[in-house]
PDB file of C-alpha atoms (C1' of nucleotides) in Angstrom:
ATOM      1  CA  MET A   1    -107.970  69.383-202.724  1.00 49.00           C
ATOM      2  CA  SER A   2    -110.770  68.572-205.086  1.00 55.00           C
ATOM      3  CA  ALA A   3    -108.578  67.162-207.825  1.00 66.00           C
ATOM      4  CA  PRO A   4    -105.798  64.785-206.821  1.00 82.00           C
ATOM      5  CA  ALA A   5    -102.691  65.004-208.919  1.00 93.00           C
ATOM      6  CA  GLN A   6    -103.213  61.468-210.132  1.00 96.00           C
ATOM      7  CA  VAL A   7    -106.554  62.332-211.724  1.00 97.00           C
ATOM      8  CA  MET A   8    -104.999  65.289-213.481  1.00 97.00           C
ATOM      9  CA  ALA A   9    -102.151  63.127-214.727  1.00 97.00           C
ATOM     10  CA  VAL A  10    -104.539  60.530-216.115  1.00 98.00           C
ATOM     11  CA  CYS A  11    -106.592  63.230-217.809  1.00 98.00           C
ATOM     12  CA  ALA A  12    -103.468  64.717-219.328  1.00 97.00           C
ATOM     13  CA  ALA A  13    -102.537  61.300-220.691  1.00 98.00           C
ATOM     14  CA  LEU A  14    -106.035  60.902-222.148  1.00 98.00           C
ATOM     15  CA  GLY A  15    -106.051  64.339-223.759  1.00 96.00           C
ATOM     16  CA  ASP A  16    -104.357  63.122-226.905  1.00 96.00           C
ATOM     17  CA  GLU A  17    -105.846  61.571-230.014  1.00 96.00           C
ATOM     18  CA  THR A  18    -102.855  59.341-230.698  1.00 97.00           C
ATOM     19  CA  ARG A  19    -102.876  57.877-227.205  1.00 98.00           C
ATOM     20  CA  TRP A  20    -106.551  57.006-227.540  1.00 98.00           C
ATOM     21  CA  GLN A  21    -105.772  55.172-230.764  1.00 97.00           C
ATOM     22  CA  ILE A  22    -103.086  53.223-228.957  1.00 98.00           C
ATOM     23  CA  LEU A  23    -105.357  52.483-226.015  1.00 98.00           C
ATOM     24  CA  GLU A  24    -108.130  51.364-228.325  1.00 97.00           C
ATOM     25  CA  ARG A  25    -105.830  48.683-229.704  1.00 97.00           C
ATOM     26  CA  LEU A  26    -104.415  47.711-226.331  1.00 97.00           C
ATOM     27  CA  GLY A  27    -107.925  47.404-224.984  1.00 97.00           C
ATOM     28  CA  ARG A  28    -108.596  44.610-227.435  1.00 96.00           C
ATOM     29  CA  ALA A  29    -105.266  42.800-227.553  1.00 96.00           C
ATOM     30  CA  ASP A  30    -101.791  42.763-226.042  1.00 97.00           C
ATOM     31  CA  LEU A  31     -99.393  44.387-228.482  1.00 97.00           C
ATOM     32  CA  SER A  32     -95.750  45.457-228.620  1.00 97.00           C
ATOM     33  CA  ALA A  33     -94.564  48.902-229.659  1.00 97.00           C
ATOM     34  CA  SER A  34     -93.346  47.450-232.934  1.00 97.00           C
ATOM     35  CA  ALA A  35     -96.675  45.778-233.620  1.00 97.00           C
ATOM     36  CA  LEU A  36     -98.477  49.046-232.947  1.00 97.00           C
ATOM     37  CA  ALA A  37     -96.091  50.866-235.270  1.00 97.00           C
ATOM     38  CA  GLU A  38     -97.179  48.579-238.100  1.00 95.00           C
ATOM     39  CA  ILE A  39    -100.817  49.443-237.496  1.00 95.00           C
ATOM     40  CA  LEU A  40    -100.673  53.132-236.721  1.00 96.00           C
ATOM     41  CA  PRO A  41     -99.068  55.805-238.930  1.00 95.00           C
ATOM     42  CA  LEU A  42     -96.323  56.505-236.433  1.00 96.00           C
ATOM     43  CA  SER A  43     -92.736  55.576-235.821  1.00 97.00           C
ATOM     44  CA  ARG A  44     -92.032  52.922-233.216  1.00 97.00           C
ATOM     45  CA  GLN A  45     -90.216  55.419-231.024  1.00 97.00           C
ATOM     46  CA  ALA A  46     -93.112  57.822-231.001  1.00 97.00           C
ATOM     47  CA  ILE A  47     -95.354  54.998-229.848  1.00 98.00           C
ATOM     48  CA  ALA A  48     -92.819  53.904-227.269  1.00 98.00           C
ATOM     49  CA  LYS A  49     -92.858  57.384-225.745  1.00 98.00           C
ATOM     50  CA  HIS A  50     -96.629  57.307-225.518  1.00 98.00           C
ATOM     51  CA  LEU A  51     -96.473  53.887-223.878  1.00 98.00           C
ATOM     52  CA  VAL A  52     -94.066  55.223-221.270  1.00 97.00           C
ATOM     53  CA  ALA A  53     -96.499  58.039-220.514  1.00 97.00           C
ATOM     54  CA  LEU A  54     -99.462  55.686-220.323  1.00 98.00           C
ATOM     55  CA  GLU A  55     -97.618  53.234-218.118  1.00 97.00           C
ATOM     56  CA  ALA A  56     -96.489  56.044-215.816  1.00 96.00           C
ATOM     57  CA  VAL A  57    -100.086  56.866-214.929  1.00 97.00           C
ATOM     58  CA  GLY A  58    -101.147  53.234-214.685  1.00 97.00           C
ATOM     59  CA  LEU A  59    -103.355  53.065-217.761  1.00 98.00           C
ATOM     60  CA  VAL A  60    -101.176  50.369-219.258  1.00 97.00           C
ATOM     61  CA  GLU A  61     -98.872  47.613-218.077  1.00 97.00           C
ATOM     62  CA  SER A  62     -96.147  45.687-219.861  1.00 97.00           C
ATOM     63  CA  HIS A  63     -94.951  42.095-219.844  1.00 95.00           C
ATOM     64  CA  ARG A  64     -92.340  40.284-221.854  1.00 94.00           C
ATOM     65  CA  ALA A  65     -93.345  37.667-224.396  1.00 92.00           C
ATOM     66  CA  GLY A  66     -90.313  36.150-226.040  1.00 90.00           C
ATOM     67  CA  ARG A  67     -88.194  39.082-227.068  1.00 92.00           C
ATOM     68  CA  GLU A  68     -91.215  41.325-227.371  1.00 94.00           C
ATOM     69  CA  LEU A  69     -92.408  43.721-224.703  1.00 97.00           C
ATOM     70  CA  ARG A  70     -96.178  43.623-224.905  1.00 97.00           C
ATOM     71  CA  PHE A  71     -98.564  46.165-223.453  1.00 98.00           C
ATOM     72  CA  ARG A  72    -102.160  45.913-222.346  1.00 97.00           C
ATOM     73  CA  ALA A  73    -104.743  48.437-221.226  1.00 98.00           C
ATOM     74  CA  LEU A  74    -105.710  48.431-217.551  1.00 97.00           C
ATOM     75  CA  GLY A  75    -109.256  49.369-216.659  1.00 97.00           C
ATOM     76  CA  ALA A  76    -108.670  49.886-212.938  1.00 97.00           C
ATOM     77  CA  GLU A  77    -107.045  53.299-213.178  1.00 97.00           C
ATOM     78  CA  LEU A  78    -109.586  54.488-215.704  1.00 98.00           C
ATOM     79  CA  SER A  79    -112.467  53.402-213.494  1.00 98.00           C
ATOM     80  CA  ALA A  80    -110.906  55.019-210.444  1.00 97.00           C
ATOM     81  CA  THR A  81    -110.504  58.268-212.345  1.00 98.00           C
ATOM     82  CA  ALA A  82    -114.091  58.044-213.557  1.00 98.00           C
ATOM     83  CA  ARG A  83    -115.369  57.704-210.009  1.00 98.00           C
ATOM     84  CA  VAL A  84    -113.487  60.795-208.856  1.00 98.00           C
ATOM     85  CA  LEU A  85    -114.784  62.830-211.790  1.00 98.00           C
ATOM     86  CA  GLU A  86    -118.299  61.598-211.147  1.00 98.00           C
ATOM     87  CA  ASP A  87    -118.091  62.727-207.524  1.00 98.00           C
ATOM     88  CA  ILE A  88    -116.785  66.150-208.431  1.00 98.00           C
ATOM     89  CA  GLY A  89    -119.423  66.582-211.112  1.00 98.00           C
ATOM     90  CA  ALA A  90    -122.130  65.593-208.652  1.00 98.00           C
ATOM     91  CA  ALA A  91    -120.851  68.158-206.150  1.00 97.00           C
ATOM     92  CA  TRP A  92    -120.962  70.919-208.749  1.00 97.00           C
ATOM     93  CA  ASP A  93    -124.476  69.943-209.727  1.00 97.00           C
ATOM     94  CA  ARG A  94    -125.620  69.907-206.114  1.00 96.00           C
ATOM     95  CA  ARG A  95    -124.461  73.477-205.725  1.00 96.00           C
ATOM     96  CA  LEU A  96    -126.314  74.547-208.856  1.00 93.00           C
ATOM     97  CA  ALA A  97    -129.447  72.743-207.732  1.00 93.00           C
ATOM     98  CA  ALA A  98    -129.278  74.593-204.421  1.00 92.00           C
ATOM     99  CA  ILE A  99    -128.943  77.922-206.195  1.00 87.00           C
ATOM    100  CA  LYS A 100    -131.887  77.064-208.403  1.00 82.00           C
ATOM    101  CA  MET A 101    -134.007  76.175-205.382  1.00 85.00           C
ATOM    102  CA  VAL A 102    -133.242  79.478-203.722  1.00 82.00           C
ATOM    103  CA  ALA A 103    -134.104  81.345-206.917  1.00 74.00           C
ATOM    104  CA  GLU A 104    -137.402  79.527-207.198  1.00 73.00           C
ATOM    105  CA  SER A 105    -138.351  80.141-203.609  1.00 75.00           C
ATOM    106  CA  LEU A 106    -137.624  83.829-204.119  1.00 66.00           C
ATOM    107  CA  GLY A 107    -139.776  83.785-207.228  1.00 58.00           C
ATOM    108  CA  GLU A 108    -142.669  82.271-205.283  1.00 59.00           C
ATOM    109  CA  GLY A 109    -142.273  84.885-202.596  1.00 50.00           C
ATOM    110  CA  GLU A 110    -142.809  87.739-205.057  1.00 45.00           C
TER     111      GLU A 110
ATOM    112  CA  MET B   1    -114.965  54.321-231.979  1.00 49.00           C
ATOM    113  CA  SER B   2    -114.249  53.609-228.356  1.00 55.00           C
ATOM    114  CA  ALA B   3    -113.358  57.183-227.406  1.00 64.00           C
ATOM    115  CA  PRO B   4    -115.597  59.934-228.734  1.00 81.00           C
ATOM    116  CA  ALA B   5    -113.858  63.168-229.550  1.00 92.00           C
ATOM    117  CA  GLN B   6    -115.808  64.955-226.841  1.00 96.00           C
ATOM    118  CA  VAL B   7    -114.357  62.764-224.117  1.00 97.00           C
ATOM    119  CA  MET B   8    -110.860  63.395-225.398  1.00 97.00           C
ATOM    120  CA  ALA B   9    -111.514  67.131-225.490  1.00 97.00           C
ATOM    121  CA  VAL B  10    -112.757  67.148-221.913  1.00 98.00           C
ATOM    122  CA  CYS B  11    -109.740  65.152-220.775  1.00 98.00           C
ATOM    123  CA  ALA B  12    -107.414  67.540-222.568  1.00 97.00           C
ATOM    124  CA  ALA B  13    -109.079  70.434-220.774  1.00 98.00           C
ATOM    125  CA  LEU B  14    -108.675  68.638-217.451  1.00 98.00           C
ATOM    126  CA  GLY B  15    -105.023  67.806-218.018  1.00 97.00           C
ATOM    127  CA  ASP B  16    -103.798  71.091-216.641  1.00 97.00           C
ATOM    128  CA  GLU B  17    -103.092  72.100-213.082  1.00 96.00           C
ATOM    129  CA  THR B  18    -104.162  75.720-213.567  1.00 97.00           C
ATOM    130  CA  ARG B  19    -107.513  74.761-215.033  1.00 98.00           C
ATOM    131  CA  TRP B  20    -108.202  72.530-212.046  1.00 98.00           C
ATOM    132  CA  GLN B  21    -107.496  75.445-209.742  1.00 97.00           C
ATOM    133  CA  ILE B  22    -109.969  77.531-211.691  1.00 98.00           C
ATOM    134  CA  LEU B  23    -112.576  74.775-211.664  1.00 98.00           C
ATOM    135  CA  GLU B  24    -112.129  74.259-207.962  1.00 97.00           C
ATOM    136  CA  ARG B  25    -113.140  77.874-207.363  1.00 97.00           C
ATOM    137  CA  LEU B  26    -115.955  77.812-209.902  1.00 97.00           C
ATOM    138  CA  GLY B  27    -117.290  74.651-208.321  1.00 97.00           C
ATOM    139  CA  ARG B  28    -117.904  76.563-205.121  1.00 96.00           C
ATOM    140  CA  ALA B  29    -118.983  79.988-206.372  1.00 96.00           C
ATOM    141  CA  ASP B  30    -119.745  81.938-209.526  1.00 97.00           C
ATOM    142  CA  LEU B  31    -116.782  84.146-210.325  1.00 97.00           C
ATOM    143  CA  SER B  32    -115.631  86.483-213.077  1.00 97.00           C
ATOM    144  CA  ALA B  33    -112.263  86.298-214.787  1.00 97.00           C
ATOM    145  CA  SER B  34    -111.177  89.402-212.919  1.00 97.00           C
ATOM    146  CA  ALA B  35    -112.236  87.946-209.578  1.00 97.00           C
ATOM    147  CA  LEU B  36    -110.275  84.778-210.327  1.00 97.00           C
ATOM    148  CA  ALA B  37    -107.240  86.843-211.282  1.00 97.00           C
ATOM    149  CA  GLU B  38    -107.249  88.382-207.809  1.00 95.00           C
ATOM    150  CA  ILE B  39    -107.218  84.943-206.223  1.00 95.00           C
ATOM    151  CA  LEU B  40    -104.880  83.010-208.490  1.00 96.00           C
ATOM    152  CA  PRO B  41    -101.321  84.031-209.372  1.00 96.00           C
ATOM    153  CA  LEU B  42    -102.216  84.629-213.004  1.00 96.00           C
ATOM    154  CA  SER B  43    -103.093  87.516-215.254  1.00 97.00           C
ATOM    155  CA  ARG B  44    -106.753  88.045-216.085  1.00 97.00           C
ATOM    156  CA  GLN B  45    -106.106  87.278-219.742  1.00 97.00           C
ATOM    157  CA  ALA B  46    -104.468  83.966-218.981  1.00 97.00           C
ATOM    158  CA  ILE B  47    -107.512  83.016-216.949  1.00 98.00           C
ATOM    159  CA  ALA B  48    -109.832  84.246-219.678  1.00 98.00           C
ATOM    160  CA  LYS B  49    -108.153  81.919-222.153  1.00 98.00           C
ATOM    161  CA  HIS B  50    -108.625  78.971-219.823  1.00 98.00           C
ATOM    162  CA  LEU B  51    -112.267  79.902-219.376  1.00 98.00           C
ATOM    163  CA  VAL B  52    -112.763  79.918-223.126  1.00 97.00           C
ATOM    164  CA  ALA B  53    -111.262  76.437-223.298  1.00 97.00           C
ATOM    165  CA  LEU B  54    -113.383  75.175-220.419  1.00 98.00           C
ATOM    166  CA  GLU B  55    -116.549  76.667-221.847  1.00 97.00           C
ATOM    167  CA  ALA B  56    -115.799  75.182-225.257  1.00 96.00           C
ATOM    168  CA  VAL B  57    -115.998  71.663-223.852  1.00 97.00           C
ATOM    169  CA  GLY B  58    -118.997  72.399-221.651  1.00 97.00           C
ATOM    170  CA  LEU B  59    -117.305  72.224-218.269  1.00 98.00           C
ATOM    171  CA  VAL B  60    -118.246  75.792-217.528  1.00 98.00           C
ATOM    172  CA  GLU B  61    -120.962  78.260-218.478  1.00 97.00           C
ATOM    173  CA  SER B  62    -121.103  82.026-218.270  1.00 97.00           C
ATOM    174  CA  HIS B  63    -123.791  84.562-217.427  1.00 96.00           C
ATOM    175  CA  ARG B  64    -123.712  88.311-217.050  1.00 95.00           C
ATOM    176  CA  ALA B  65    -124.151  89.935-213.671  1.00 93.00           C
ATOM    177  CA  GLY B  66    -124.065  93.692-213.992  1.00 92.00           C
ATOM    178  CA  ARG B  67    -120.976  94.431-216.023  1.00 93.00           C
ATOM    179  CA  GLU B  68    -119.289  91.258-214.868  1.00 95.00           C
ATOM    180  CA  LEU B  69    -119.243  88.017-216.816  1.00 97.00           C
ATOM    181  CA  ARG B  70    -119.446  85.280-214.221  1.00 98.00           C
ATOM    182  CA  PHE B  71    -118.600  81.644-214.736  1.00 98.00           C
ATOM    183  CA  ARG B  72    -119.744  78.515-212.969  1.00 97.00           C
ATOM    184  CA  ALA B  73    -118.690  74.882-213.155  1.00 98.00           C
ATOM    185  CA  LEU B  74    -121.131  72.451-214.760  1.00 97.00           C
ATOM    186  CA  GLY B  75    -121.237  68.907-213.431  1.00 97.00           C
ATOM    187  CA  ALA B  76    -123.201  67.411-216.303  1.00 97.00           C
ATOM    188  CA  GLU B  77    -120.337  67.222-218.773  1.00 97.00           C
ATOM    189  CA  LEU B  78    -117.969  65.895-216.139  1.00 98.00           C
ATOM    190  CA  SER B  79    -120.407  63.179-215.135  1.00 98.00           C
ATOM    191  CA  ALA B  80    -121.048  62.220-218.745  1.00 97.00           C
ATOM    192  CA  THR B  81    -117.311  61.917-219.331  1.00 98.00           C
ATOM    193  CA  ALA B  82    -116.951  59.851-216.180  1.00 98.00           C
ATOM    194  CA  ARG B  83    -119.586  57.401-217.366  1.00 98.00           C
ATOM    195  CA  VAL B  84    -117.862  56.896-220.699  1.00 98.00           C
ATOM    196  CA  LEU B  85    -114.496  56.316-219.002  1.00 98.00           C
ATOM    197  CA  GLU B  86    -116.104  53.909-216.569  1.00 98.00           C
ATOM    198  CA  ASP B  87    -117.580  51.888-219.439  1.00 98.00           C
ATOM    199  CA  ILE B  88    -114.290  51.747-221.314  1.00 98.00           C
ATOM    200  CA  GLY B  89    -112.406  50.748-218.185  1.00 98.00           C
ATOM    201  CA  ALA B  90    -114.934  48.015-217.480  1.00 98.00           C
ATOM    202  CA  ALA B  91    -114.516  46.679-221.017  1.00 97.00           C
ATOM    203  CA  TRP B  92    -110.742  46.519-220.627  1.00 97.00           C
ATOM    204  CA  ASP B  93    -111.091  44.718-217.321  1.00 96.00           C
ATOM    205  CA  ARG B  94    -113.537  42.229-218.778  1.00 96.00           C
ATOM    206  CA  ARG B  95    -110.984  41.302-221.418  1.00 95.00           C
ATOM    207  CA  LEU B  96    -108.261  40.819-218.798  1.00 93.00           C
ATOM    208  CA  ALA B  97    -110.586  38.735-216.659  1.00 92.00           C
ATOM    209  CA  ALA B  98    -111.320  36.519-219.654  1.00 91.00           C
ATOM    210  CA  ILE B  99    -107.608  36.064-220.332  1.00 87.00           C
ATOM    211  CA  LYS B 100    -107.023  35.210-216.710  1.00 81.00           C
ATOM    212  CA  MET B 101    -109.779  32.606-216.779  1.00 84.00           C
ATOM    213  CA  VAL B 102    -108.303  30.943-219.842  1.00 81.00           C
ATOM    214  CA  ALA B 103    -104.879  30.885-218.206  1.00 74.00           C
ATOM    215  CA  GLU B 104    -106.290  29.293-215.082  1.00 74.00           C
ATOM    216  CA  SER B 105    -108.222  26.643-216.972  1.00 76.00           C
ATOM    217  CA  LEU B 106    -105.064  25.779-218.871  1.00 67.00           C
ATOM    218  CA  GLY B 107    -103.197  25.531-215.600  1.00 60.00           C
ATOM    219  CA  GLU B 108    -105.796  23.136-214.225  1.00 61.00           C
ATOM    220  CA  GLY B 109    -105.515  21.067-217.393  1.00 51.00           C
ATOM    221  CA  GLU B 110    -101.783  20.457-216.811  1.00 46.00           C
TER     222      GLU B 110
ATOM    223  C1'  DG C   1     -72.396  30.889-232.502  1.00 61.01           C
ATOM    224  C1'  DT C   2     -74.638  34.090-235.877  1.00 61.01           C
ATOM    225  C1'  DT C   3     -78.055  36.654-237.071  1.00 61.01           C
ATOM    226  C1'  DA C   4     -81.914  39.340-237.167  1.00 61.01           C
ATOM    227  C1'  DA C   5     -85.643  41.413-234.704  1.00 61.01           C
ATOM    228  C1'  DC C   6     -86.987  44.144-231.027  1.00 61.01           C
ATOM    229  C1'  DT C   7     -85.874  47.474-227.576  1.00 61.01           C
ATOM    230  C1'  DG C   8     -83.647  51.713-225.630  1.00 61.01           C
ATOM    231  C1'  DC C   9     -81.158  56.178-225.757  1.00 61.01           C
ATOM    232  C1'  DA C  10     -79.749  60.706-227.726  1.00 61.01           C
ATOM    233  C1'  DA C  11     -80.070  64.623-230.617  1.00 61.01           C
ATOM    234  C1'  DT C  12     -82.921  67.326-233.181  1.00 61.01           C
ATOM    235  C1'  DC C  13     -87.014  69.838-234.986  1.00 61.01           C
ATOM    236  C1'  DA C  14     -91.574  71.978-235.743  1.00 61.01           C
ATOM    237  C1'  DG C  15     -95.754  73.224-233.924  1.00 61.01           C
ATOM    238  C1'  DA C  16     -98.866  73.741-230.012  1.00 61.01           C
ATOM    239  C1'  DT C  17     -99.656  75.919-225.776  1.00 61.01           C
ATOM    240  C1'  DG C  18     -99.509  78.665-221.470  1.00 61.01           C
ATOM    241  C1'  DG C  19     -98.364  83.076-220.209  1.00 61.01           C
ATOM    242  C1'  DT C  20     -97.464  88.171-220.504  1.00 61.01           C
ATOM    243  C1'  DT C  21     -98.076  93.062-221.815  1.00 61.01           C
ATOM    244  C1'  DG C  22    -100.495  96.688-224.055  1.00 61.01           C
ATOM    245  C1'  DC C  23    -104.347  98.814-225.871  1.00 61.01           C
ATOM    246  C1'  DA C  24    -109.098  99.577-227.378  1.00 61.01           C
ATOM    247  C1'  DC C  25    -113.867  99.289-226.245  1.00 61.01           C
ATOM    248  C1'  DA C  26    -118.190  99.188-223.819  1.00 61.01           C
ATOM    249  C1'  DC C  27    -121.492  99.809-220.438  1.00 61.01           C
ATOM    250  C1'  DA C  28    -122.924  99.853-215.569  1.00 61.01           C
ATOM    251  C1'  DC C  29    -122.561 102.974-211.827  1.00 61.01           C
ATOM    252  C1'  DG C  30    -122.204 107.300-209.614  1.00 61.01           C
TER     253       DG C  30
ATOM    254  C1'  DC D   1    -123.142 112.347-218.568  1.00 61.01           C
ATOM    255  C1'  DG D   2    -118.489 111.352-217.361  1.00 61.01           C
ATOM    256  C1'  DT D   3    -115.649 107.790-215.539  1.00 61.01           C
ATOM    257  C1'  DG D   4    -113.624 103.718-214.405  1.00 61.01           C
ATOM    258  C1'  DT D   5    -114.182  98.901-213.960  1.00 61.01           C
ATOM    259  C1'  DG D   6    -114.382  94.803-216.534  1.00 61.01           C
ATOM    260  C1'  DT D   7    -114.008  92.701-220.954  1.00 61.01           C
ATOM    261  C1'  DG D   8    -112.052  91.529-225.541  1.00 61.01           C
ATOM    262  C1'  DC D   9    -108.422  91.423-229.059  1.00 61.01           C
ATOM    263  C1'  DA D  10    -103.650  91.165-230.857  1.00 61.01           C
ATOM    264  C1'  DA D  11     -98.839  90.606-230.793  1.00 61.01           C
ATOM    265  C1'  DC D  12     -95.247  88.413-228.763  1.00 61.01           C
ATOM    266  C1'  DC D  13     -92.350  85.123-226.132  1.00 61.01           C
ATOM    267  C1'  DA D  14     -90.702  80.938-223.682  1.00 61.01           C
ATOM    268  C1'  DT D  15     -91.415  76.505-223.036  1.00 61.01           C
ATOM    269  C1'  DC D  16     -93.299  71.980-223.655  1.00 61.01           C
ATOM    270  C1'  DT D  17     -94.361  68.203-226.320  1.00 61.01           C
ATOM    271  C1'  DG D  18     -95.213  65.086-230.135  1.00 61.01           C
ATOM    272  C1'  DA D  19     -92.577  63.237-233.679  1.00 61.01           C
ATOM    273  C1'  DT D  20     -88.500  61.903-236.477  1.00 61.01           C
ATOM    274  C1'  DT D  21     -83.980  59.847-237.567  1.00 61.01           C
ATOM    275  C1'  DG D  22     -79.915  57.381-236.379  1.00 61.01           C
ATOM    276  C1'  DC D  23     -77.377  54.336-233.711  1.00 61.01           C
ATOM    277  C1'  DA D  24     -76.198  51.067-230.076  1.00 61.01           C
ATOM    278  C1'  DG D  25     -77.334  47.166-227.349  1.00 61.01           C
ATOM    279  C1'  DT D  26     -79.789  42.482-226.191  1.00 61.01           C
ATOM    280  C1'  DT D  27     -81.478  38.348-226.816  1.00 61.01           C
ATOM    281  C1'  DA D  28     -84.499  35.087-228.656  1.00 61.01           C
ATOM    282  C1'  DA D  29     -84.449  32.142-232.607  1.00 61.01           C
ATOM    283  C1'  DC D  30     -82.325  29.211-235.967  1.00 61.01           C
TER     284       DC D  30
END
DNA sequence: GTTAACTGCAATCAGATGGTTGCACACACG
DNA sequence: CGTGTGTGCAACCATCTGATTGCAGTTAAC
């Protein structure tokens, strides 16, 4: 399989404007769902759902701080996903380069 | 902005099992929508819609071959996306590493 | 111990999205 | 030239998903 399910899941999680806004904040500071709800134009529950989705794919982790549940962005999963995509992209490009080489050699032969 | 719209669009396109199946085939050979429909358990029109979406974000390009319209997977956009994700992930990890260092220095101070 | 803040769950809703069928059109191919 | 293969467009449908409101439960904080 060229695309592990995990990569697809991460991509699905990243295919949403709102989640990127959340991640942007969590990439700079640990924040609770309530804190995020004060910043973003969204209800706390909507944010909480997004956090569940992000945590499920490993883009975010949570830890308690007092009575708050704070979240932070994790770079590991994102980097791992990036490496897989890079490899796949490179493979596609190699195929195209090979096709191009064949076409050129045919052109020279004419 | 930490996440350009293009990256989000590519991720959204990649957050679908069916589209990965299509890309997997197009990464190995140029195929038309009709050819893909014979391989995958989907109608030609469903596939055509996915191809429009994939072409819109630059993951795929089309070229005519006789009366067929063949598609191929492009690695460039995927690689570019991967690099952006890698950078963002690295930034998140740097922040966590900094936090960890502060925590450790505080621990030593005790 | 009370209280208030933060979290979690359930029901509900509107809009986006993946998929299908049917038909019209066009142009290679014979 | 005809013909049929491949494409494109439109209408339609089911489902998924992002979001909201309301309420109940915990627990830190005072």
